[in-house]
Short mmCIF file of C-alpha atoms in Angstrom, two decimals:
data_model
loop_
_atom_site.label_atom_id
_atom_site.label_comp_id
_atom_site.label_asym_id
_atom_site.label_seq_id
_atom_site.Cartn_x
_atom_site.Cartn_y
_atom_site.Cartn_z
CA UNK P 1 96.20 100.47 131.74
CA UNK P 2 100.07 101.64 131.95
CA UNK P 3 101.16 101.99 135.28
CA UNK P 4 101.16 105.99 136.04
CA UNK P 5 104.37 107.89 137.12
CA UNK P 6 102.43 108.83 140.28
CA UNK P 7 101.42 105.28 141.03
CA UNK P 8 105.09 104.21 140.46
CA UNK P 9 107.02 106.79 142.51
CA UNK P 10 104.53 106.06 145.82
CA UNK P 11 104.69 102.03 145.30
CA UNK P 12 108.50 102.00 144.78
CA UNK P 13 108.79 103.94 148.12
CA UNK P 14 106.65 102.54 150.60
CA UNK P 15 104.53 99.10 150.91
CA UNK P 16 101.01 98.75 151.65
CA UNK P 17 100.20 97.35 155.06
CA UNK P 18 96.90 95.93 156.23
CA UNK P 19 96.31 92.54 154.16
CA UNK P 20 95.29 89.73 155.98
CA UNK P 21 94.25 87.21 153.20
CA UNK P 22 95.83 83.65 154.05
CA UNK P 23 97.47 81.47 151.27
CA UNK P 24 97.15 78.03 150.42
CA UNK P 25 100.73 76.50 151.13
CA UNK P 26 102.09 73.46 149.14
CA UNK P 27 101.43 69.93 150.79
CA UNK P 28 103.81 69.36 153.61
CA UNK P 29 104.56 72.91 154.00
CA UNK P 30 105.04 74.17 157.39
CA UNK P 31 103.71 77.84 158.14
CA UNK P 32 105.71 80.26 159.92
CA UNK P 33 104.28 81.10 163.57
CA UNK P 34 104.52 84.59 165.26
CA UNK P 35 104.22 87.82 163.99
CA UNK P 36 106.97 90.08 162.03
CA UNK P 37 107.77 93.15 163.87
CA UNK P 38 108.12 95.33 161.06
CA UNK P 39 107.44 95.66 157.40
CA UNK P 40 109.61 92.86 155.65
CA UNK P 41 109.37 94.25 152.25
CA UNK P 42 112.02 97.05 152.51
CA UNK P 43 113.98 95.88 149.28
CA UNK P 44 111.18 96.24 147.04
CA UNK P 45 110.33 93.56 144.50
CA UNK P 46 111.47 92.65 140.79
CA UNK P 47 110.45 90.58 137.76
CA UNK P 48 112.86 89.24 135.13
CA UNK P 49 113.99 86.86 132.41
CA UNK P 50 110.61 87.32 130.52
CA UNK P 51 109.39 84.55 127.89
CA UNK P 52 106.37 84.26 126.13
CA UNK P 53 104.33 82.39 128.66
CA UNK P 54 105.76 83.67 131.77
CA UNK P 55 108.69 85.21 134.17
CA UNK P 56 110.11 85.37 137.40
CA UNK P 57 108.92 87.51 140.22
CA UNK P 58 111.23 88.55 142.98
CA UNK P 59 111.41 89.61 146.57
CA UNK P 60 113.23 89.17 149.72
CA UNK P 61 112.39 89.71 153.01
CA UNK P 62 114.24 92.19 155.55
CA UNK P 63 112.87 93.90 158.59
CA UNK P 64 116.60 95.55 159.47
CA UNK P 65 118.14 95.33 155.80
CA UNK P 66 121.78 96.48 157.22
CA UNK P 67 122.03 93.65 159.64
CA UNK P 68 125.59 92.70 159.62
CA UNK P 69 125.22 88.66 159.44
CA UNK P 70 123.31 89.67 156.09
CA UNK P 71 119.92 87.83 157.14
CA UNK P 72 118.05 91.23 157.52
CA UNK P 73 116.73 91.05 160.97
CA UNK P 74 114.46 88.12 160.08
CA UNK P 75 113.62 85.25 162.46
CA UNK P 76 115.58 81.88 161.63
CA UNK P 77 112.52 80.37 160.26
CA UNK P 78 110.38 80.12 157.13
CA UNK P 79 107.93 82.78 156.00
CA UNK P 80 104.94 82.37 154.28
CA UNK P 81 104.87 84.69 151.42
CA UNK P 82 101.59 84.68 149.34
CA UNK P 83 102.03 86.36 145.72
CA UNK P 84 99.26 87.72 143.09
CA UNK P 85 99.27 88.55 139.27
CA UNK P 86 96.84 90.79 138.05
CA UNK P 87 95.93 92.16 134.65
CA UNK P 88 95.19 95.71 136.49
CA UNK P 89 97.49 97.74 138.88
CA UNK P 90 94.55 97.93 141.25
CA UNK P 91 94.23 94.10 141.44
CA UNK P 92 90.64 94.05 140.38
CA UNK P 93 91.07 91.47 137.94
CA UNK P 94 93.64 88.73 139.56
CA UNK P 95 94.68 86.03 137.05
CA UNK P 96 96.96 83.90 139.47
CA UNK P 97 97.80 83.80 143.05
CA UNK P 98 99.85 81.10 145.34
CA UNK P 99 102.05 81.12 147.91
CA UNK P 100 105.99 80.12 148.76
CA UNK P 101 108.10 79.83 151.55
CA UNK P 102 111.10 82.21 152.22
CA UNK P 103 113.68 80.37 154.24
CA UNK P 104 116.58 81.42 156.21
CA UNK P 105 119.05 79.66 154.03
CA UNK P 106 118.46 81.89 151.29
CA UNK P 107 118.33 85.24 153.32
CA UNK P 108 114.34 85.09 152.77
CA UNK P 109 114.71 85.39 149.07
CA UNK P 110 111.61 84.69 146.89
CA UNK P 111 111.73 83.71 143.19
CA UNK P 112 108.42 82.69 141.79
CA UNK P 113 108.71 81.27 138.13
CA UNK P 114 105.37 81.58 136.58
CA UNK P 115 104.47 79.97 132.94
CA UNK P 116 101.48 79.13 131.35
CA UNK P 117 100.56 82.85 130.55
CA UNK P 118 99.38 84.63 127.45
CA UNK P 119 102.13 85.91 125.45
CA UNK P 120 102.75 89.65 124.79
CA UNK P 121 100.89 91.13 127.78
CA UNK P 122 101.26 93.15 130.79
CA UNK P 123 100.67 92.61 134.29
CA UNK P 124 101.02 93.50 137.91
CA UNK P 125 102.14 91.96 140.82
CA UNK P 126 102.56 92.12 144.41
CA UNK P 127 103.61 90.30 147.76
CA UNK P 128 101.91 89.41 150.98
CA UNK P 129 103.50 88.27 154.25
CA UNK P 130 101.60 88.37 157.36
CA UNK P 131 99.88 91.66 157.62
CA UNK P 132 102.24 93.31 155.42
CA UNK P 133 101.71 93.90 151.26
CA UNK P 134 104.55 94.89 149.34
CA UNK P 135 104.75 97.72 146.37
CA UNK P 136 103.25 96.77 143.16
CA UNK P 137 105.42 95.95 140.27
CA UNK P 138 104.76 95.97 136.54
CA UNK P 139 105.91 93.25 134.25
CA UNK P 140 105.17 91.78 130.90
CA UNK P 141 105.55 88.42 128.85
CA UNK P 142 107.51 88.52 125.32
CA UNK P 143 105.72 88.47 122.10
CA UNK P 144 105.05 84.77 120.58
CA UNK P 145 108.42 83.52 118.87
CA UNK P 146 106.93 83.69 115.57
CA UNK P 147 105.51 87.45 116.01
CA UNK P 148 107.32 90.85 114.98
CA UNK P 149 105.92 93.20 117.26
CA UNK P 150 106.08 97.01 115.96
CA UNK P 151 108.58 98.37 118.41
CA UNK P 152 110.06 97.58 121.89
CA UNK P 153 111.33 100.43 124.24
CA UNK P 154 114.53 98.84 125.82
CA UNK P 155 117.08 100.47 128.02
CA UNK P 156 120.20 99.32 129.65
CA UNK P 157 122.70 100.19 132.48
CA UNK P 158 125.50 99.31 134.54
CA UNK P 159 128.19 100.81 137.18
CA UNK P 160 126.06 101.75 139.93
CA UNK P 161 128.51 102.77 142.85
CA UNK P 162 126.39 103.44 145.59
CA UNK P 163 128.96 105.88 147.31
CA UNK P 164 129.55 107.76 143.98
CA UNK P 165 126.33 109.36 144.07
CA UNK P 166 122.44 108.88 144.16
CA UNK P 167 120.78 106.62 141.90
CA UNK P 168 118.56 109.50 140.33
CA UNK P 169 119.45 107.79 136.87
CA UNK P 170 117.35 104.80 137.84
CA UNK P 171 114.57 107.04 138.54
CA UNK P 172 114.43 108.99 135.25
CA UNK P 173 114.84 105.50 133.79
CA UNK P 174 111.55 104.34 135.37
CA UNK P 175 109.80 107.41 134.42
CA UNK P 176 110.34 106.40 130.76
CA UNK P 177 108.50 103.34 131.46
CA UNK P 178 110.38 100.96 129.22
CA UNK P 179 109.20 97.39 128.35
CA UNK P 180 112.75 95.53 129.11
CA UNK P 181 115.60 96.91 131.03
CA UNK P 182 119.20 95.09 130.70
CA UNK P 183 121.53 95.68 133.39
CA UNK P 184 125.07 94.71 132.05
CA UNK P 185 127.36 94.47 135.30
CA UNK P 186 128.63 96.20 138.71
CA UNK P 187 125.02 96.14 140.01
CA UNK P 188 127.30 96.58 143.08
CA UNK P 189 130.63 97.03 144.71
CA UNK P 190 132.68 95.73 146.80
CA UNK P 191 134.51 98.35 148.87
CA UNK P 192 135.00 99.21 152.33
CA UNK P 193 133.78 103.00 152.69
CA UNK P 194 136.61 105.38 152.15
CA UNK P 195 138.46 103.01 149.84
CA UNK P 196 136.94 104.17 146.34
CA UNK P 197 136.35 107.43 146.32
CA UNK P 198 135.07 109.79 143.72
CA UNK P 199 136.48 113.17 142.31
CA UNK P 200 135.11 115.70 144.94
CA UNK P 201 134.30 112.94 147.74
CA UNK P 202 131.76 110.59 148.13
CA UNK P 203 128.05 111.84 149.05
CA UNK P 204 127.57 108.32 150.97
CA UNK P 205 129.14 105.39 152.41
CA UNK P 206 128.65 101.99 152.34
CA UNK P 207 127.90 99.69 154.98
CA UNK P 208 130.13 97.16 156.71
CA UNK P 209 133.79 95.90 155.70
CA UNK P 210 134.60 94.84 152.11
CA UNK P 211 132.79 92.29 150.94
CA UNK P 212 134.65 88.77 151.35
CA UNK P 213 132.01 86.57 153.03
CA UNK P 214 128.32 85.69 152.44
CA UNK P 215 127.05 87.73 155.20
CA UNK P 216 128.99 90.52 153.41
CA UNK P 217 127.77 90.15 150.27
CA UNK P 218 124.07 89.90 151.44
CA UNK P 219 124.43 92.86 153.75
CA UNK P 220 125.61 94.87 150.73
CA UNK P 221 122.94 93.93 148.07
CA UNK P 222 120.71 94.94 150.78
CA UNK P 223 122.18 98.36 151.05
CA UNK P 224 121.43 98.86 147.57
CA UNK P 225 117.99 97.45 147.38
CA UNK P 226 116.76 99.99 149.87
CA UNK P 227 117.62 102.84 147.20
CA UNK P 228 113.80 103.86 146.28
CA UNK P 229 115.27 104.87 142.85
CA UNK P 230 116.43 101.37 142.09
CA UNK P 231 113.61 100.08 143.54
CA UNK P 232 111.40 102.27 141.22
CA UNK P 233 113.23 100.83 138.14
CA UNK P 234 113.10 97.30 139.23
CA UNK P 235 109.35 97.68 140.05
CA UNK P 236 108.86 99.12 136.44
CA UNK P 237 109.72 96.20 133.67
CA UNK P 238 111.40 93.01 133.55
CA UNK P 239 115.10 92.79 133.75
CA UNK P 240 117.61 90.64 132.46
CA UNK P 241 121.15 90.79 134.14
CA UNK P 242 124.55 89.67 134.03
CA UNK P 243 127.41 90.56 136.57
CA UNK P 244 130.85 91.94 135.88
CA UNK P 245 133.71 92.13 138.03
CA UNK P 246 132.46 94.42 140.99
CA UNK P 247 129.92 91.64 142.05
CA UNK P 248 132.82 89.93 143.32
CA UNK P 249 136.03 92.23 143.26
CA UNK P 250 137.88 94.33 140.62
CA UNK P 251 138.93 92.82 137.38
CA UNK P 252 138.45 88.98 138.47
CA UNK P 253 139.21 86.30 135.73
CA UNK P 254 137.57 82.88 136.28
CA UNK P 255 139.66 81.49 139.29
CA UNK P 256 142.23 84.21 139.41
CA UNK P 257 141.78 87.15 141.58
CA UNK P 258 143.09 90.45 141.21
CA UNK P 259 145.53 90.14 143.81
CA UNK P 260 146.78 86.63 145.14
CA UNK P 261 144.00 85.20 147.73
CA UNK P 262 143.88 81.55 148.56
CA UNK P 263 140.39 82.23 149.75
CA UNK P 264 139.31 83.33 146.58
CA UNK P 265 136.94 80.42 145.59
CA UNK P 266 135.06 80.75 148.82
CA UNK P 267 134.43 84.43 148.24
CA UNK P 268 133.41 83.54 144.37
CA UNK P 269 131.10 81.38 145.84
CA UNK P 270 129.83 83.62 148.18
CA UNK P 271 129.34 86.35 145.97
CA UNK P 272 127.40 84.23 143.46
CA UNK P 273 124.84 82.79 145.87
CA UNK P 274 124.11 86.31 147.12
CA UNK P 275 123.76 87.69 143.73
CA UNK P 276 121.20 84.86 142.63
CA UNK P 277 119.49 85.60 145.99
CA UNK P 278 119.10 89.41 145.21
CA UNK P 279 118.27 88.89 141.50
CA UNK P 280 115.27 88.09 139.50
CA UNK P 281 116.87 84.93 137.85
CA UNK P 282 115.38 81.22 136.95
CA UNK P 283 116.15 78.24 138.79
CA UNK P 284 118.46 77.67 135.86
CA UNK P 285 121.18 80.02 137.52
CA UNK P 286 121.11 78.76 140.90
CA UNK P 287 125.10 78.53 141.73
CA UNK P 288 126.79 75.11 142.52
CA UNK P 289 129.78 76.27 144.27
CA UNK P 290 131.90 78.42 142.45
CA UNK P 291 129.92 77.91 139.08
CA UNK P 292 126.88 79.74 137.82
CA UNK P 293 125.04 79.60 134.52
CA UNK P 294 124.55 82.96 133.70
CA UNK P 295 124.84 83.12 129.64
CA UNK P 296 121.11 82.76 128.37
CA UNK P 297 118.81 84.28 125.43
CA UNK P 298 115.90 86.32 125.51
CA UNK P 299 113.70 86.60 122.78
CA UNK P 300 111.36 89.49 121.81
CA UNK P 301 109.77 87.79 119.21
CA UNK P 302 111.24 87.83 115.99
CA UNK P 303 112.03 91.38 116.29
CA UNK P 304 115.33 90.69 118.59
CA UNK P 305 117.31 88.16 120.29
CA UNK P 306 119.34 89.22 123.31
CA UNK P 307 122.34 86.97 123.75
CA UNK P 308 123.26 87.39 127.67
CA UNK P 309 127.07 86.78 127.77
CA UNK P 310 129.49 86.25 130.94
CA UNK P 311 132.84 87.56 130.14
CA UNK P 312 134.20 86.84 133.49
CA UNK P 313 133.78 83.31 134.50
CA UNK P 314 135.04 81.45 131.90
CA UNK P 315 137.99 83.96 130.51
CA UNK P 316 141.61 83.69 130.55
CA UNK P 317 143.67 85.82 132.89
CA UNK P 318 144.33 89.13 131.58
CA UNK P 319 147.68 89.28 129.65
CA UNK P 320 150.74 90.96 130.85
CA UNK P 321 149.77 91.54 134.33
CA UNK P 322 146.23 93.74 133.18
CA UNK P 323 145.90 97.50 132.57
CA UNK P 324 146.42 98.92 129.06
CA UNK P 325 149.49 97.49 127.38
CA UNK P 326 151.30 96.44 124.01
CA UNK P 327 151.13 92.84 125.34
CA UNK P 328 151.75 89.97 122.78
CA UNK P 329 148.83 87.93 124.92
CA UNK P 330 146.30 89.99 123.42
CA UNK P 331 146.89 88.31 119.76
CA UNK P 332 147.18 84.61 121.47
CA UNK P 333 144.40 82.80 119.27
CA UNK P 334 144.30 80.14 122.23
CA UNK P 335 143.09 82.85 124.61
CA UNK P 336 139.52 83.46 125.24
CA UNK P 337 136.98 85.90 127.02
CA UNK P 338 133.89 83.87 126.95
CA UNK P 339 135.46 80.35 127.07
CA UNK P 340 135.08 77.67 124.52
CA UNK P 341 131.56 76.47 125.27
CA UNK P 342 130.06 79.67 125.72
CA UNK P 343 131.97 80.72 122.31
CA UNK P 344 130.51 77.70 120.47
CA UNK P 345 126.70 78.50 122.07
CA UNK P 346 126.68 81.93 120.85
CA UNK P 347 128.14 81.15 117.22
CA UNK P 348 125.33 78.74 117.28
CA UNK P 349 123.11 81.08 118.25
CA UNK P 350 123.89 83.32 115.27
CA UNK P 351 123.01 80.46 112.75
CA UNK P 352 119.85 79.55 114.40
CA UNK P 353 118.78 83.10 114.69
CA UNK P 354 115.56 84.44 112.97
CA UNK P 355 115.61 87.86 114.53
CA UNK P 356 115.74 90.92 112.73
CA UNK P 357 117.93 92.47 115.35
CA UNK P 358 120.61 89.94 117.55
CA UNK P 359 121.93 91.90 120.38
CA UNK P 360 124.84 91.09 122.41
CA UNK P 361 124.36 92.18 125.92
CA UNK P 362 127.53 92.25 127.80
CA UNK P 363 129.88 93.65 130.05
CA UNK P 364 133.29 95.00 128.62
CA UNK P 365 134.36 97.23 125.49
CA UNK P 366 134.22 95.35 122.41
CA UNK P 367 135.66 97.51 119.47
CA UNK P 368 139.06 98.41 119.61
CA UNK P 369 140.47 101.31 121.77
CA UNK P 370 144.18 101.96 121.26
CA UNK P 371 145.38 104.73 123.35
CA UNK P 372 148.53 105.05 121.75
CA UNK P 373 148.76 107.47 118.29
CA UNK P 374 152.26 105.73 117.60
CA UNK P 375 152.86 102.57 116.23
CA UNK P 376 152.58 100.76 119.19
CA UNK P 377 148.83 99.04 119.86
CA UNK P 378 148.12 99.92 123.62
CA UNK P 379 144.87 98.41 124.70
CA UNK P 380 142.98 97.55 127.89
CA UNK P 381 143.76 93.73 128.68
CA UNK P 382 140.38 93.73 130.43
CA UNK P 383 138.35 94.47 127.70
CA UNK P 384 138.05 92.36 124.24
CA UNK P 385 141.17 94.08 122.90
CA UNK P 386 143.03 91.93 125.34
CA UNK P 387 141.53 88.59 123.59
CA UNK P 388 141.41 89.91 120.15
CA UNK P 389 141.24 86.34 118.36
CA UNK P 390 138.30 85.74 120.58
CA UNK P 391 136.69 88.87 119.19
CA UNK P 392 137.74 87.78 115.78
CA UNK P 393 136.09 84.68 115.80
CA UNK P 394 132.71 85.92 117.37
CA UNK P 395 132.75 88.69 114.72
CA UNK P 396 133.47 86.56 111.85
CA UNK P 397 130.84 84.20 113.16
CA UNK P 398 128.17 86.64 112.87
CA UNK P 399 129.20 87.51 109.16
CA UNK P 400 129.50 84.03 108.16
CA UNK P 401 125.85 83.32 109.50
CA UNK P 402 124.61 86.15 107.77
CA UNK P 403 123.15 87.74 110.98
CA UNK P 404 120.74 90.70 109.78
CA UNK P 405 121.68 93.76 112.18
CA UNK P 406 124.39 92.57 114.92
CA UNK P 407 124.40 95.02 117.78
CA UNK P 408 126.89 94.81 120.72
CA UNK P 409 125.63 96.57 124.21
CA UNK P 410 128.37 97.20 126.81
CA UNK P 411 128.99 98.63 130.18
CA UNK P 412 131.90 98.97 132.29
CA UNK P 413 133.82 102.03 131.28
CA UNK P 414 131.87 104.67 133.10
CA UNK P 415 131.22 106.62 130.07
CA UNK P 416 128.71 106.62 127.24
CA UNK P 417 130.49 105.55 124.07
CA UNK P 418 129.21 104.43 120.24
CA UNK P 419 131.40 102.92 117.81
CA UNK P 420 131.28 100.93 114.35
CA UNK P 421 132.78 97.29 114.51
CA UNK P 422 134.84 96.16 111.92
CA UNK P 423 136.66 92.56 111.12
CA UNK P 424 139.99 94.72 110.35
CA UNK P 425 140.74 97.41 112.67
CA UNK P 426 144.10 98.56 111.30
CA UNK P 427 142.26 99.36 107.89
CA UNK P 428 140.28 102.41 108.59
CA UNK P 429 138.49 101.83 105.15
CA UNK P 430 137.46 98.24 105.66
CA UNK P 431 133.48 97.98 105.91
CA UNK P 432 131.69 98.18 109.07
CA UNK P 433 129.94 94.94 109.96
CA UNK P 434 128.41 95.52 113.54
CA UNK P 435 127.77 98.54 115.76
CA UNK P 436 128.45 98.86 119.61
CA UNK P 437 126.57 100.93 121.98
CA UNK P 438 128.05 101.92 125.57
CA UNK P 439 126.45 102.98 128.32
CA UNK P 440 127.72 105.13 131.06
CA UNK P 441 127.22 104.42 134.64
CA UNK P 442 124.46 105.20 136.90
CA UNK P 443 127.02 106.50 139.69
CA UNK P 444 130.62 105.38 139.20
CA UNK P 445 133.33 108.07 139.06
CA UNK P 446 130.97 110.55 140.33
CA UNK P 447 129.44 113.64 138.56
CA UNK P 448 131.62 113.47 135.43
CA UNK P 449 131.77 116.36 132.76
CA UNK P 450 129.96 116.95 129.54
CA UNK P 451 132.24 116.76 126.17
CA UNK P 452 130.87 119.50 123.94
CA UNK P 453 132.34 117.80 120.54
CA UNK P 454 130.99 114.47 121.54
CA UNK P 455 134.78 113.02 120.61
CA UNK P 456 137.42 111.53 122.38
CA UNK P 457 141.13 112.32 121.94
CA UNK P 458 141.79 108.96 120.83
CA UNK P 459 138.94 109.05 118.13
CA UNK P 460 142.03 110.76 115.89
CA UNK P 461 143.64 107.49 115.39
CA UNK P 462 140.54 105.04 115.96
CA UNK P 463 138.16 106.54 113.61
CA UNK P 464 135.74 103.98 114.16
CA UNK P 465 134.77 105.55 117.47
CA UNK P 466 131.99 107.78 116.96
CA UNK P 467 130.77 109.22 119.82
CA UNK P 468 131.85 110.05 123.95
CA UNK P 469 130.49 111.44 126.67
CA UNK P 470 131.68 111.48 130.56
CA UNK P 471 128.41 112.12 132.25
CA UNK P 472 126.63 109.55 134.23
CA UNK P 473 123.40 108.04 132.71
CA UNK P 474 121.92 104.98 130.76
CA UNK P 475 120.77 104.63 127.14
CA UNK P 476 117.50 104.26 125.86
CA UNK P 477 116.65 102.36 122.72
CA UNK P 478 113.49 101.90 120.59
CA UNK P 479 113.78 98.93 118.27
CA UNK P 480 111.83 98.41 115.33
CA UNK P 481 111.76 96.01 112.35
CA UNK P 482 113.61 99.01 110.10
CA UNK P 483 115.66 100.69 112.67
CA UNK P 484 117.14 100.84 116.15
CA UNK P 485 117.16 104.56 117.59
CA UNK P 486 119.46 105.04 120.95
CA UNK P 487 119.48 107.75 123.04
CA UNK P 488 122.17 108.58 125.41
CA UNK P 489 120.56 109.92 128.42
CA UNK P 490 122.78 111.98 131.06
CA UNK P 491 122.52 113.75 134.32
CA UNK P 492 124.30 117.00 134.96
CA UNK P 493 125.14 115.71 138.66
CA UNK P 494 124.50 112.78 140.91
CA UNK P 495 126.51 114.16 144.08
CA UNK P 496 123.31 115.24 145.14
CA UNK P 497 119.83 113.64 144.30
CA UNK P 498 116.86 114.91 142.08
CA UNK P 499 118.89 115.86 138.81
CA UNK P 500 116.88 116.31 135.66
CA UNK P 501 118.08 114.17 132.66
CA UNK P 502 118.25 114.92 129.04
CA UNK P 503 119.10 113.43 125.91
CA UNK P 504 122.84 114.18 124.96
CA UNK P 505 122.65 112.61 121.71
CA UNK P 506 120.71 110.19 119.33
CA UNK P 507 121.77 107.98 116.94
CA UNK P 508 120.03 105.40 114.64
CA UNK P 509 121.12 102.25 113.38
CA UNK P 510 119.11 101.36 109.99
CA UNK P 511 117.99 97.78 109.19
CA UNK P 512 120.48 95.94 107.17
CA UNK P 513 122.97 99.02 107.28
CA UNK P 514 125.54 98.48 110.29
CA UNK P 515 126.91 101.50 111.56
CA UNK P 516 125.74 104.93 113.26
CA UNK P 517 123.63 108.05 111.96
CA UNK P 518 123.76 110.81 114.39
CA UNK P 519 120.19 112.46 114.47
CA UNK P 520 120.30 114.52 117.59
CA UNK P 521 123.21 116.33 119.65
CA UNK P 522 121.69 118.14 122.72
CA UNK P 523 123.96 119.69 125.38
CA UNK P 524 121.77 120.88 128.53
CA UNK P 525 120.49 124.21 128.34
CA UNK P 526 122.55 126.58 130.24
CA UNK P 527 125.23 123.81 130.86
CA UNK P 528 128.96 124.70 131.98
CA UNK P 529 130.73 122.90 129.18
CA UNK P 530 134.41 121.85 129.57
CA UNK P 531 136.87 122.47 126.54
CA UNK P 532 137.64 119.22 124.55
CA UNK P 533 140.95 118.13 124.10
CA UNK P 534 142.89 118.62 127.18
CA UNK P 535 145.69 116.35 127.34
CA UNK P 536 144.45 114.90 130.75
CA UNK P 537 140.99 113.26 129.48
CA UNK P 538 142.65 110.14 128.12
CA UNK P 539 144.65 109.42 131.03
CA UNK P 540 141.82 110.16 133.28
CA UNK P 541 139.42 107.35 131.20
CA UNK P 542 142.38 104.86 131.52
CA UNK P 543 142.65 105.29 135.33
CA UNK P 544 139.17 104.95 135.47
CA UNK P 545 138.74 101.78 133.80
CA UNK P 546 141.75 100.08 134.77
CA UNK P 547 143.07 100.94 138.52
CA UNK P 548 141.81 99.68 141.30
CA UNK P 549 141.43 102.74 143.53
#
């Protein structure tokens, strides 16, 4: 029985108190003594990284989420946390139950990694700590590796700057009740209040200073997790997450910070630890100092394989000082955005794949976007344009491997885009060899504007760019053996809560036919539409993507 919208909204906002069941601990574990003073499930629940036989269940205890030390107001001792997994949302048919310890050293975060479950099944879960019970979450196992399911409802998101607006897009995504959610980076932002201001002002503020220490990052993640709309999205389906730059700081590249900082290695290690503590990741992603294993695969039977990439931790530094440049470094074959090991892993995955759809879940724009109408090629040094040999090797790799349907999913740029991928962007007539879908931000850069034509000024000399819209939102996809349908969902505003959502445009990618076919284009009824083609549109997009405020 699917979780109802009413149940979803209520369970994501508050937990149910009163459970007093005692849960057995592993041998030798010491129970917590002394009562908690208030509900510790203020940060909600989540699940992630599904497999055919299991997934990760997550929560983190915090009675005072915004405590400056990042420890959530919790006592300096381990707390016993029970968990239940059921086949129904009322927990009449409990399948598994157990207990673990939430420890101070991990900010009382809990990761329960389950296996041995039936594939292709829906489950419900919740946690208990003393007399308190968490909200209920819904999750699922993936189909067996040999099976080809009839469809998959998958949505993907990125760029949720808490200060720039309300997380209504997360709520609307949850109301769609997808089966899988991908978060492609910039889950949280590092800035101190007043530093990064959206047009029209910030409707709410970050707590605490710019995130530098472990306490700072823990506090910031907790502030984001207290948002009920974000909690609703986490509770509705399993997530697969990857970070981009703002989980540490703007435009970092491997061990190179945006600005010189001798303490950057310590900052990176702190950010990685807090990221793991606050995400439903498997133990294989536990950080080791400044290193974290994040690239991995999620297989949805033989229907789709999601290759989740890390384009920050192993990249060469951006060429020519970053920004939009006509830069020789962009063509250097020795430079990489993935690093050699991850690139080899990805290319090997292409050759081994038996999936109908091979999907790259990654962070920065993949296709070419030249912002100069003249002979110079002026492109973003932070995107794959700044690492063109790296992009060429991977694109040629899926062509050589005979990948049936390559699709790249992207975040980062705070706008909806859709484009067709080429081996030779200098020849507009060259064949299309893949497709890219880019989601807008949840909130970053504020309300934005609708674009009536659905095209960007750069399209005139980048004809492979097929769609653009500068409102906030997410992308909802339906994947079947025969096609992938992408709905670009937008909200008219995020500067106040409660906005409705509608599908601005829909495209279909047909099996074995790389490229985009538009099937719907729907401006909001009665919306005030800005005339397209204004000279400042491209410049504003560049500023948003490349400049630190």
